[in-house]
PDB file of C-alpha atoms in Angstrom:
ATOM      1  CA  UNK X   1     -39.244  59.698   0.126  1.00 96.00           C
ATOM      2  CA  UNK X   2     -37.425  61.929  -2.395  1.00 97.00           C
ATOM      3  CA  UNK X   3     -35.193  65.151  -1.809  1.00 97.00           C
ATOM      4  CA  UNK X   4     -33.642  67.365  -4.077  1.00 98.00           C
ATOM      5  CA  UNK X   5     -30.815  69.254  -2.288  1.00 97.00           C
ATOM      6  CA  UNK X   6     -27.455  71.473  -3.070  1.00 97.00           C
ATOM      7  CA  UNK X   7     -24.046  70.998  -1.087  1.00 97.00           C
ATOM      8  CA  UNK X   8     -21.794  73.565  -1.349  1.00 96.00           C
ATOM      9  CA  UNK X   9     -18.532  72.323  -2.598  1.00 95.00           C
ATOM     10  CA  UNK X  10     -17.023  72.459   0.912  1.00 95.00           C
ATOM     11  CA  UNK X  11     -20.086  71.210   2.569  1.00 97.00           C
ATOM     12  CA  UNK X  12     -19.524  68.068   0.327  1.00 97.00           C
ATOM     13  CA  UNK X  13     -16.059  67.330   1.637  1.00 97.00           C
ATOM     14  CA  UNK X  14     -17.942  67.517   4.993  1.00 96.00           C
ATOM     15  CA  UNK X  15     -20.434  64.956   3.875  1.00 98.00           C
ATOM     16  CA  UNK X  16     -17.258  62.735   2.647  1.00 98.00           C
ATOM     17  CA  UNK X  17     -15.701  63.525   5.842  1.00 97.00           C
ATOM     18  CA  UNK X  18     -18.273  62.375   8.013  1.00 97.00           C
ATOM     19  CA  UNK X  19     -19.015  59.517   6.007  1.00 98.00           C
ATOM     20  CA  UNK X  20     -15.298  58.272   6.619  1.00 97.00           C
ATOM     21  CA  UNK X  21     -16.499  57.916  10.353  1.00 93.00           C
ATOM     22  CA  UNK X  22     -18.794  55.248   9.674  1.00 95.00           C
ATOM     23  CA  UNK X  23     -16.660  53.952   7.048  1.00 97.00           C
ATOM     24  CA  UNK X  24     -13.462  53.305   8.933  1.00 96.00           C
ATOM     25  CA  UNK X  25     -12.477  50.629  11.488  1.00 96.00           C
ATOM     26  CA  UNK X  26     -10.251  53.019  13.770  1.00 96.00           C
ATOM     27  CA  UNK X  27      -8.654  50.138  16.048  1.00 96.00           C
ATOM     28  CA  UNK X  28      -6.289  49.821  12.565  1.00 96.00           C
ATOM     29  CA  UNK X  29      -3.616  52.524  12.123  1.00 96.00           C
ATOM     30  CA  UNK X  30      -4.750  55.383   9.065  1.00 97.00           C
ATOM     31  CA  UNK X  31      -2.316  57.327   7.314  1.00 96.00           C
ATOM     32  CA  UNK X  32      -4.272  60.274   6.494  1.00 97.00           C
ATOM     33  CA  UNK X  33      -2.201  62.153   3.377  1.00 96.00           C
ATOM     34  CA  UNK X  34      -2.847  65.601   2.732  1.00 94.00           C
ATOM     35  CA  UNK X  35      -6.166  67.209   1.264  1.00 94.00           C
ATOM     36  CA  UNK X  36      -8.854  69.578   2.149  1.00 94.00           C
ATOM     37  CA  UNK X  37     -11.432  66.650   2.786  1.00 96.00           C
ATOM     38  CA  UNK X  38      -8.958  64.882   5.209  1.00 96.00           C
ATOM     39  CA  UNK X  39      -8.334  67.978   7.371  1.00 95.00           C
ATOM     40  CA  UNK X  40     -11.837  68.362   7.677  1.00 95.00           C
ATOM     41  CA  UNK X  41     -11.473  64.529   9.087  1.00 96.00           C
ATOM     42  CA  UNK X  42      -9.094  65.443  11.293  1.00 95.00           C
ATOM     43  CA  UNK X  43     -10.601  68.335  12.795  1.00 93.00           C
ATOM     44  CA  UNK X  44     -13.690  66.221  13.590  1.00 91.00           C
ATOM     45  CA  UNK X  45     -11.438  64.419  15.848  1.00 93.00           C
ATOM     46  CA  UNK X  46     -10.277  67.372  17.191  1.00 93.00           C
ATOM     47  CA  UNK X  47      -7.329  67.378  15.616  1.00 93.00           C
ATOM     48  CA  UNK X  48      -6.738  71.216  14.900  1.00 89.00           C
ATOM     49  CA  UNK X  49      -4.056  72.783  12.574  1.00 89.00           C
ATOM     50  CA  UNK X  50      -2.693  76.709  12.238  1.00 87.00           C
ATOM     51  CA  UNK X  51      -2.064  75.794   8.668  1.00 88.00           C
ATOM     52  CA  UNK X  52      -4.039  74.338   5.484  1.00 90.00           C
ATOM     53  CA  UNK X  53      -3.431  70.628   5.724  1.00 93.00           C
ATOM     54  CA  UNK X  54      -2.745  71.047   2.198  1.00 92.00           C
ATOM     55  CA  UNK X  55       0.770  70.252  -0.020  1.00 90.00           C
ATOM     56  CA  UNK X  56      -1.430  71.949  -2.587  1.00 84.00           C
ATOM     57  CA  UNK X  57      -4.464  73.207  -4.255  1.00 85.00           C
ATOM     58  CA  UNK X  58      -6.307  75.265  -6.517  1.00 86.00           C
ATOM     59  CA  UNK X  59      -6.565  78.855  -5.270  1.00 84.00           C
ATOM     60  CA  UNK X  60      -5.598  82.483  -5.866  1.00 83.00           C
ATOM     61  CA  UNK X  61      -5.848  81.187  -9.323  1.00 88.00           C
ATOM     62  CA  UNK X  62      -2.987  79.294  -9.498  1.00 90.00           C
ATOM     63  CA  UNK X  63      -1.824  76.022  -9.095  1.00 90.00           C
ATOM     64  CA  UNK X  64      -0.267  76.073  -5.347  1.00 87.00           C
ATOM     65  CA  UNK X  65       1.947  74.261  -3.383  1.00 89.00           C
ATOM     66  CA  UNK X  66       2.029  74.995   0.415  1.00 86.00           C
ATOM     67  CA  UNK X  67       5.600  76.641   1.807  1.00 86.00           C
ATOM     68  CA  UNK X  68       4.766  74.723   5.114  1.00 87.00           C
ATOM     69  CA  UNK X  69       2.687  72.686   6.417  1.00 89.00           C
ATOM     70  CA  UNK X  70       1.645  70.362   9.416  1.00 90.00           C
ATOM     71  CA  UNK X  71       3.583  67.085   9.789  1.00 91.00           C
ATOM     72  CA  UNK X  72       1.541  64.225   8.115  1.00 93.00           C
ATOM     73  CA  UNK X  73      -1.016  62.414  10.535  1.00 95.00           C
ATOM     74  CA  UNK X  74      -1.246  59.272  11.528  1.00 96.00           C
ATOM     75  CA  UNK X  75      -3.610  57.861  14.023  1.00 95.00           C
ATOM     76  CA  UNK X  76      -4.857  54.908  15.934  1.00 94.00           C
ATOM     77  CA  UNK X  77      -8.008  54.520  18.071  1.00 94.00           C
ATOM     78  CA  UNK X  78      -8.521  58.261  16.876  1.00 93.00           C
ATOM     79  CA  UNK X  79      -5.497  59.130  18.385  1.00 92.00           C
ATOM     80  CA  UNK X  80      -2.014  60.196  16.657  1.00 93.00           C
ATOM     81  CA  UNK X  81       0.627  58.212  17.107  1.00 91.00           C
ATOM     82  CA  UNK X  82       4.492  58.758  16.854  1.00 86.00           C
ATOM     83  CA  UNK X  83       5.353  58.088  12.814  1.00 82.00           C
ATOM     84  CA  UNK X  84       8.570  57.348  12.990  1.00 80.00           C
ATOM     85  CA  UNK X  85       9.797  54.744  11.093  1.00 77.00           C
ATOM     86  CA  UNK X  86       6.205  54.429  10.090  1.00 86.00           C
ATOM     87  CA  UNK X  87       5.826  51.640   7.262  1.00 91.00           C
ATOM     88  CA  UNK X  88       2.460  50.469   5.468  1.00 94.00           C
ATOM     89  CA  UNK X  89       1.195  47.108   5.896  1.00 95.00           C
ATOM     90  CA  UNK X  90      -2.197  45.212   4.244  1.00 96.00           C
ATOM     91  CA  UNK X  91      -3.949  45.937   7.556  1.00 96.00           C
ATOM     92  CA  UNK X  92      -3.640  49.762   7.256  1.00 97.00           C
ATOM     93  CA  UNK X  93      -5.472  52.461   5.756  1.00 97.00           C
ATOM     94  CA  UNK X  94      -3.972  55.163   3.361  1.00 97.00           C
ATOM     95  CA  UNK X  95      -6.773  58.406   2.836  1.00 98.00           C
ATOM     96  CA  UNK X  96      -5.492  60.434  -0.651  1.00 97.00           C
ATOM     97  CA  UNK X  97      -7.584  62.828  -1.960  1.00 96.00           C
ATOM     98  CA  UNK X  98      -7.852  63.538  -5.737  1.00 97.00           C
ATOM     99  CA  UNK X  99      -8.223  66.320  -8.070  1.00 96.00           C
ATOM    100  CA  UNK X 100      -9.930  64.339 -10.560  1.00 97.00           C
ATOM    101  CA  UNK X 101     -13.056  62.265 -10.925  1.00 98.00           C
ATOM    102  CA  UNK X 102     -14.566  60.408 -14.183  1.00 98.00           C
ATOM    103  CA  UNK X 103     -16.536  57.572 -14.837  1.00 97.00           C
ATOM    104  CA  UNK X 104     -15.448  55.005 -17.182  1.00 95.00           C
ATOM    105  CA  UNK X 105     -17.104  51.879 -18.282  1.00 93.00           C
ATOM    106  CA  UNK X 106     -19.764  52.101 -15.507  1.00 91.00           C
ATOM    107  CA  UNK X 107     -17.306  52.531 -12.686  1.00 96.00           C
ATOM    108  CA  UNK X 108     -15.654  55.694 -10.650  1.00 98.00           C
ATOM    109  CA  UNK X 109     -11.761  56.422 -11.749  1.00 98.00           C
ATOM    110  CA  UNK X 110      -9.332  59.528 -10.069  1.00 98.00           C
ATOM    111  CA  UNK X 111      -6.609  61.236 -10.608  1.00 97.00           C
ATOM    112  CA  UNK X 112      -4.561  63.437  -8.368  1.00 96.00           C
ATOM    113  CA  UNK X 113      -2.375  66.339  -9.424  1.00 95.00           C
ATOM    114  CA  UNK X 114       1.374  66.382  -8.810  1.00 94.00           C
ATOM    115  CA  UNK X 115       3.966  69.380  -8.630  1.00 92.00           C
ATOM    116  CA  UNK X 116       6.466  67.262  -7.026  1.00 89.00           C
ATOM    117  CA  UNK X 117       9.039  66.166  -9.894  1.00 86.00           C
ATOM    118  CA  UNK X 118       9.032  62.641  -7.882  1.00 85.00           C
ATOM    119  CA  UNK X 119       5.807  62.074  -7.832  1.00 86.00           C
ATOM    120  CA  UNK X 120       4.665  63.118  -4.035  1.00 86.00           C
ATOM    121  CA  UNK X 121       2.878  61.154  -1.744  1.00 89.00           C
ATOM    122  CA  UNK X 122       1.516  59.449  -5.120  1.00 92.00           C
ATOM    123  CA  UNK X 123       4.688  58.243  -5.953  1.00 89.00           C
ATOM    124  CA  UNK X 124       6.638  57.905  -2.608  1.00 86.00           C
ATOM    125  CA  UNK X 125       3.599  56.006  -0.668  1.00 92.00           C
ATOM    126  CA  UNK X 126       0.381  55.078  -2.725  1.00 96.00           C
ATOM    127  CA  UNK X 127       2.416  52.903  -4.843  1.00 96.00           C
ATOM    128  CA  UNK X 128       3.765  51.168  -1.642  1.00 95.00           C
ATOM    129  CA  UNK X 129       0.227  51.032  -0.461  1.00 96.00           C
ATOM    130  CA  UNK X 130      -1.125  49.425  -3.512  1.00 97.00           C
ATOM    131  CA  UNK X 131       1.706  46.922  -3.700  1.00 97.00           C
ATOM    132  CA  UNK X 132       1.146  45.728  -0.273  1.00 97.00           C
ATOM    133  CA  UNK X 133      -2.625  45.622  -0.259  1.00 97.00           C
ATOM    134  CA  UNK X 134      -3.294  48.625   2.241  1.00 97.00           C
ATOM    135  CA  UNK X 135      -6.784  49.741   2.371  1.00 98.00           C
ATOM    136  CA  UNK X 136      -6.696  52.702   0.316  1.00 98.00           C
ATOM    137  CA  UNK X 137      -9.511  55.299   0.117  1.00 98.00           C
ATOM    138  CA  UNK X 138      -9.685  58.039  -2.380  1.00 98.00           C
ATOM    139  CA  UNK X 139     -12.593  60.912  -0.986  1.00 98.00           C
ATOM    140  CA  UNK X 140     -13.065  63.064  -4.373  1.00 98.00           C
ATOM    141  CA  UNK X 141     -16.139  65.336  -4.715  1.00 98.00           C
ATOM    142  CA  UNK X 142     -17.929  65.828  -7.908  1.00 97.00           C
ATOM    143  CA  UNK X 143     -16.914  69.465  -7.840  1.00 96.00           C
ATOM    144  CA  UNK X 144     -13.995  67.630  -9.204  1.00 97.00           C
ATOM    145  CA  UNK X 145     -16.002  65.481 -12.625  1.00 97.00           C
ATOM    146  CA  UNK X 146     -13.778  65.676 -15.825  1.00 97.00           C
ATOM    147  CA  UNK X 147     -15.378  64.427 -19.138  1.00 96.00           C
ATOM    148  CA  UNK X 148     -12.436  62.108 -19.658  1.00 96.00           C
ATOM    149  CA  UNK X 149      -8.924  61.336 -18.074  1.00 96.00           C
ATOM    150  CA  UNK X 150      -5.759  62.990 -20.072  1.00 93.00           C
ATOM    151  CA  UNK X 151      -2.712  62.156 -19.257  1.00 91.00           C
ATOM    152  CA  UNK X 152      -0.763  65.150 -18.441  1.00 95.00           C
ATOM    153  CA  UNK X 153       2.805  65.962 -17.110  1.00 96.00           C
ATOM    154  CA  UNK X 154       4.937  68.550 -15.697  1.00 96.00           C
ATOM    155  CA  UNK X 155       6.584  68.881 -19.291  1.00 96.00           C
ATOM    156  CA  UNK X 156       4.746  72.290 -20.042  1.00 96.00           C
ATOM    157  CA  UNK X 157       5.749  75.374 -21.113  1.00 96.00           C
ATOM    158  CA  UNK X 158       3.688  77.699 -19.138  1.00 96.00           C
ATOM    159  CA  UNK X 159       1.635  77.113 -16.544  1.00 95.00           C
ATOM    160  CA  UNK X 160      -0.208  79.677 -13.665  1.00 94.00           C
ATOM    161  CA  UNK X 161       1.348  78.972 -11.191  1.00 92.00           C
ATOM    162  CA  UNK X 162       2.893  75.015 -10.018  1.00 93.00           C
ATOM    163  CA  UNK X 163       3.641  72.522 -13.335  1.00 94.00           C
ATOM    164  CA  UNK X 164       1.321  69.531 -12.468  1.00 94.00           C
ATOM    165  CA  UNK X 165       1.239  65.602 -13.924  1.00 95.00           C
ATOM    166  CA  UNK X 166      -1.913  64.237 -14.049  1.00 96.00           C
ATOM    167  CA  UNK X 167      -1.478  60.871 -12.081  1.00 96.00           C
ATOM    168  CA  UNK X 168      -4.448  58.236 -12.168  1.00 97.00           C
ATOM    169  CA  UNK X 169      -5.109  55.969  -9.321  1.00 97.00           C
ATOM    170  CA  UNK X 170      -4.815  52.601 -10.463  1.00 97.00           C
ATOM    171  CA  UNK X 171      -5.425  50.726  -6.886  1.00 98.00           C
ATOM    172  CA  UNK X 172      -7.843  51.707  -3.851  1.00 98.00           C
ATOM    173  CA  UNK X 173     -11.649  53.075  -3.742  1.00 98.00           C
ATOM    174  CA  UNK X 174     -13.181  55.960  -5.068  1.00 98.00           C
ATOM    175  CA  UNK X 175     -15.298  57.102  -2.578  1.00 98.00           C
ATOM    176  CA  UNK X 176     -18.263  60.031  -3.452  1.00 98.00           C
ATOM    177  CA  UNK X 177     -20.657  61.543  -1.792  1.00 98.00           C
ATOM    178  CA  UNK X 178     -22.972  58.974  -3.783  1.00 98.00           C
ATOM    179  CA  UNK X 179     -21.439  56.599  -1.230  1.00 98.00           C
ATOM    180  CA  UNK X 180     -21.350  59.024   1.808  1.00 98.00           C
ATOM    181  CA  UNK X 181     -24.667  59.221   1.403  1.00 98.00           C
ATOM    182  CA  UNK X 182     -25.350  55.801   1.347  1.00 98.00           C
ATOM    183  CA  UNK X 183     -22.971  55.214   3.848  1.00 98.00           C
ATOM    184  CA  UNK X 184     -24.172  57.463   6.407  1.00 98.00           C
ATOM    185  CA  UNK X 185     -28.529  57.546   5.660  1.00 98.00           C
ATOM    186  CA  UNK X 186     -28.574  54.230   3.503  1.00 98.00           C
ATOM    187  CA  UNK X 187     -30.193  56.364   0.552  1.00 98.00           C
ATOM    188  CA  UNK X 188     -29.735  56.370  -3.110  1.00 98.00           C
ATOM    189  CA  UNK X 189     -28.213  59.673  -4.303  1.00 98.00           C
ATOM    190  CA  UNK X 190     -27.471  61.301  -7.986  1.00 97.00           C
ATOM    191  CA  UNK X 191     -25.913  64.012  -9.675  1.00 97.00           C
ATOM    192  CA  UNK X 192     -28.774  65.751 -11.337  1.00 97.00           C
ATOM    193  CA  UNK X 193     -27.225  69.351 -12.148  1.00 97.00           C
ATOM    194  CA  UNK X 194     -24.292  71.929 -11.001  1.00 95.00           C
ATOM    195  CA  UNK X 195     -22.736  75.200 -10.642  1.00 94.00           C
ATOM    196  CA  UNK X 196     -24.190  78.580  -8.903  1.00 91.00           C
ATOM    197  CA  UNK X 197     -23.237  81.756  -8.330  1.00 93.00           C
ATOM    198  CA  UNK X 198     -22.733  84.516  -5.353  1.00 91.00           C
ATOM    199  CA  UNK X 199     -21.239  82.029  -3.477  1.00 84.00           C
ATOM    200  CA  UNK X 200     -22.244  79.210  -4.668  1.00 88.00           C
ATOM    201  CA  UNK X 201     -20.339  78.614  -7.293  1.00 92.00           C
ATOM    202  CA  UNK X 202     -18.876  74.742  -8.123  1.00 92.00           C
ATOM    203  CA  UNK X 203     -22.200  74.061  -6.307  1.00 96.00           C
ATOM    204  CA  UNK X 204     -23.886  70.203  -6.640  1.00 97.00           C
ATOM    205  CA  UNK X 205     -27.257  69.388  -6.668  1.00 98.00           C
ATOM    206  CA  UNK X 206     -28.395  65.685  -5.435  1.00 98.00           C
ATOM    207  CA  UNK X 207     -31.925  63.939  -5.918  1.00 98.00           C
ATOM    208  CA  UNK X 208     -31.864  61.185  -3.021  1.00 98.00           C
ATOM    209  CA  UNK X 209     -34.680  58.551  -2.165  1.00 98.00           C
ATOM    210  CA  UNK X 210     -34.703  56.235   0.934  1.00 98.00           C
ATOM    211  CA  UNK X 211     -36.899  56.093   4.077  1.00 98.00           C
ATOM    212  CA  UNK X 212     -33.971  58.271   5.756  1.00 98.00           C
ATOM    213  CA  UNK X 213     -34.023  61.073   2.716  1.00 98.00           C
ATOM    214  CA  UNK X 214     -35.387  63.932   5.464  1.00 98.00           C
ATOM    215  CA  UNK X 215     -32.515  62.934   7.958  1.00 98.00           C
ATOM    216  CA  UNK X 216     -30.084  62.810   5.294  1.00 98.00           C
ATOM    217  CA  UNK X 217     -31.731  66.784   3.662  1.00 97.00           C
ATOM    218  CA  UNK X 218     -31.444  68.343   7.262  1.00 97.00           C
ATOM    219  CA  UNK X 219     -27.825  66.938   7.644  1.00 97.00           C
ATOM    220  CA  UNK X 220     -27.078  68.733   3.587  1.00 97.00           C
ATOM    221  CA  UNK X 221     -28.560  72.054   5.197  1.00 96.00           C
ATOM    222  CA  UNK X 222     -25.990  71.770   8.498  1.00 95.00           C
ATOM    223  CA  UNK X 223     -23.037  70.539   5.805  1.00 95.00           C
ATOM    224  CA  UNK X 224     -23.800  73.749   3.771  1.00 95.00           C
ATOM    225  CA  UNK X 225     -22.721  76.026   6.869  1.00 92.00           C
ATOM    226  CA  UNK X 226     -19.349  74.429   7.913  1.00 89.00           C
ATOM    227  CA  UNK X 227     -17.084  77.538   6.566  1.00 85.00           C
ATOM    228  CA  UNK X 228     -13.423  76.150   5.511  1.00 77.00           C
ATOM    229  CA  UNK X 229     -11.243  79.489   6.456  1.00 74.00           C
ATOM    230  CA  UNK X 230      -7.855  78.271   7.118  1.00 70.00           C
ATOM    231  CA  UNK X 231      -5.465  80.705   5.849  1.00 71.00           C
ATOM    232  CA  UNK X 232      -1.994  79.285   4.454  1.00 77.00           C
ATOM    233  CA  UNK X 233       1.068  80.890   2.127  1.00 75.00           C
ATOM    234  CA  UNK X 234       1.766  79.581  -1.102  1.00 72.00           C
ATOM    235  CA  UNK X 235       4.917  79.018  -3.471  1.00 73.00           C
ATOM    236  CA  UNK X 236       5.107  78.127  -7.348  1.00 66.00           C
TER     237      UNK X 236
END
């Protein structure tokens, strides 16, 4: 069977979320790192936050970094456990989002953007993920397709809002709701156009095939209802 359907750019992150489920072997410890997709992961578990789980994002238009926000997560057995002193090994997950997605050569590539003049999570963890083998997933939507990567850095005169660097994921698994959907209804999905308006803007619209395509178009239309309506403050 064949579907054509359209996720909402949030309802996509909830596709990629509940994907993850499947995905994950949740007897290991995860460090989840902040990102829209990942909260919507934790709240699944019902994990629940007064603020954006969010360092930063794309809103107001500006480029925003969150004044506060939750401490970072970290759970086992779908439970949080005490962080302290918390150290990456090869048998643990690390869940980074990206701002960024291209394909290169055949293959899926991201990026994530950094305000932080050290790099962030990016360059205070991933890279100690990546050295030690973790099991690093990068969730990225197709809201999120660039044509090519540029480099880019904070070294910018102007800017609306935060100064960003462009930093590309060199380690770990791009993971798309081409996967989600395989993951979760074992059906081949593509990209076949995008955009929208009144509310549907940044919209994606999939063609899938696979014996499981009308499970997989009545889960899109439930996706395409999750509102995301957490309210946070923002600095430059």
């Amino acid at each position: 069977m064949k579907a054509q359907l359209l996720l909402t750019p949030t309802a996509a992150k909830y596709l990629i979320a509940e994907a993850l489920f499947k995905k994950i072997d949740f007897s290991k410890r995860i460090y989840v790192a902040y990102g829209s997709t990942n909260q919507i992961f934790l709240e699944k578990l019902g994990i629940k936050f007064d603020e954006l789980y969010v360092a930063g994002c794309f809103t107001n238009k500006s480029l925003n970094v969150t004044k506060s926000r939750p401490d970072i997560v970290v759970l086992q057995n779908k439970k949080k456990i005490n962080i302290k002193d918390f150290d990456i090994t090869k048998d643990d997950y690390f869940i980074k989002g990206a701002n960024a997605l291209w394909y290169e050569n055949g293959k899926k590539h991201a990026a994530v953007a950094a305000a932080d003049d050290k790099g962030g999570t990016f360059g205070n963890f991933y890279i100690k993920a990546a050295c030690r083998g973790s099991k690093v997933i990068i969730p990225v939507t197709h809201e999120k397709l660039i044509p090519f990567y540029t480099p880019s850095s904070q070294n910018v005169d102007l800017a609306m809002g935060s100064k960003i660097a462009m930093l590309r994921f060199f380690y770990g698994e791009v993971y798309t709701e081409i996967e989600a959907f395989k993951e979760l209804f074992g059906v081949e999905a593509k990209v076949i156009a995008s955009g929208g308006i009144l509310g549907n803007e940044g919209s994606l619209i999939f063609e899938i095939e696979g014996e499981r395509a009308k499970e997989a178009f009545e889960f899109a239309k439930e996706a395409n209802s999750y509102i995301f309506d957490k309210r946070a403050e923002f600095l430059y």
